[in-house]
XYZ file of C-alpha atoms in Angstrom:
148
model
C -0.003 0.010 0.005
C 1.357 3.407 -0.944
C 1.319 6.446 1.240
C -0.555 9.420 -0.175
C 1.170 12.785 0.044
C -0.205 16.322 0.173
C 1.238 16.825 -3.319
C -1.016 14.013 -4.607
C -4.062 15.571 -2.900
C -3.327 18.930 -4.512
C -2.887 17.273 -7.907
C -6.359 15.773 -7.516
C -8.216 18.730 -6.021
C -6.213 21.520 -7.611
C -3.598 23.799 -6.171
C -4.175 27.300 -4.990
C -6.223 28.820 -2.212
C -8.491 31.800 -1.724
C -6.960 34.647 0.198
C -7.899 38.074 1.539
C -5.905 40.882 3.115
C -6.155 41.580 6.855
C -7.911 44.908 6.225
C -10.843 43.337 4.383
C -14.105 43.414 6.276
C -15.291 40.195 7.854
C -18.455 40.558 5.785
C -16.478 40.593 2.520
C -14.376 37.620 3.620
C -17.552 35.680 4.429
C -18.881 36.590 0.954
C -15.725 35.068 -0.613
C -16.149 31.946 1.493
C -19.852 31.646 0.553
C -19.148 32.219 -3.153
C -16.593 29.407 -3.246
C -18.357 27.174 -0.673
C -15.282 27.037 1.564
C -14.831 27.198 5.319
C -11.684 29.321 5.465
C -9.642 31.880 3.616
C -5.937 32.524 3.995
C -4.937 36.006 5.117
C -1.996 37.443 3.177
C -0.065 40.651 2.852
C 2.138 41.015 -0.232
C 1.845 37.261 -0.906
C 3.071 36.539 2.629
C 0.846 34.341 4.817
C -0.099 36.271 7.959
C -3.057 34.221 9.198
C -6.129 32.213 8.429
C -9.775 33.250 8.862
C -12.260 30.441 9.402
C -15.961 30.046 10.056
C -14.950 29.112 13.592
C -13.083 32.422 14.008
C -16.219 34.239 12.894
C -18.595 32.227 15.035
C -16.583 32.398 18.203
C -14.913 35.797 18.111
C -17.152 38.372 16.418
C -20.043 38.437 18.891
C -17.848 37.858 21.905
C -15.883 41.010 20.976
C -19.062 42.976 20.351
C -18.143 43.601 16.700
C -20.133 43.907 13.475
C -19.192 41.854 10.402
C -19.384 44.907 8.153
C -17.142 46.992 10.394
C -14.693 44.435 11.816
C -11.669 43.461 9.757
C -10.357 39.998 9.144
C -7.136 41.013 10.873
C -9.058 41.520 14.121
C -10.451 37.987 14.140
C -8.010 35.835 12.145
C -5.836 33.173 13.652
C -2.240 34.377 13.342
C 0.891 32.221 13.419
C -0.603 29.632 11.130
C 0.676 26.064 11.170
C 1.618 25.044 7.638
C 2.506 21.825 5.879
C 4.511 21.014 2.772
C 3.600 18.982 -0.316
C 5.812 16.153 0.952
C 3.791 15.596 4.130
C 1.851 12.337 4.170
C -1.864 12.016 4.811
C -1.092 10.288 8.106
C 1.118 13.198 9.211
C -1.524 15.729 8.239
C -4.207 13.766 10.035
C -2.085 13.743 13.188
C -1.415 17.492 12.969
C -5.102 18.216 12.470
C -6.214 15.929 15.318
C -3.619 17.095 17.843
C -4.220 20.803 17.143
C -7.924 20.669 16.294
C -7.352 22.225 12.849
C -9.652 21.701 9.916
C -7.598 23.637 7.370
C -3.846 23.594 6.775
C -2.123 25.875 4.267
C 0.444 24.150 2.083
C 3.694 26.098 1.641
C 6.624 25.172 -0.587
C 9.804 27.240 -0.734
C 8.050 30.114 1.072
C 5.168 30.206 -1.424
C 1.552 29.235 -0.735
C 0.659 26.371 -3.083
C -2.698 25.271 -1.662
C -4.731 24.312 1.306
C -5.728 20.897 2.639
C -8.933 20.424 4.580
C -10.157 17.668 6.844
C -12.521 16.720 4.015
C -9.565 16.233 1.658
C -7.871 13.957 4.222
C -11.008 11.880 4.776
C -11.556 11.531 1.012
C -7.956 10.396 0.521
C -8.259 7.799 3.253
C -11.518 6.458 1.776
C -9.879 6.150 -1.678
C -6.923 4.300 -0.153
C -9.239 1.928 1.720
C -11.295 1.248 -1.442
C -8.113 0.417 -3.353
C -6.972 -1.949 -0.565
C -10.354 -3.670 -0.435
C -10.396 -4.077 -4.223
C -6.838 -5.496 -4.171
C -7.633 -7.921 -1.349
C -10.861 -9.013 -3.010
C -9.011 -9.762 -6.214
C -6.365 -11.663 -4.264
C -8.938 -13.746 -2.443
C -10.733 -14.466 -5.698
C -7.448 -15.567 -7.288
C -7.438 -12.749 -9.877
C -3.970 -11.471 -8.949
C -1.289 -12.582 -11.392
C 1.790 -11.560 -9.334
């Protein structure tokens, strides 16, 4: 059985990620997220990753700080100091990082450049595909259809 890497996930789902600047209103960031049906946007300044803004940031921080989504900026609510991964990370490593830190989104950075984002849904989908391939292989082996 082969180990799937983040690079393989990005090849399947597509590279790239949606980003906003820290001075964008929370309302506008939510509009980007709704338009693309995503749960997070990266926060960048001059192509440099400065944070991540997620639905969880919105849900837990906006009201508690007594802010309005049209007046508050993403920079006020974003999660700074973002944990990142590289394309060479394995699905198992990513799953462990997500589980230990309770992250649902991990930006992928290679040579200082953002190349994508991996979500918990991407990880689950990858694991399901791996399991289906293993089941198919074992079924063929049991049935005597394997020629090796």
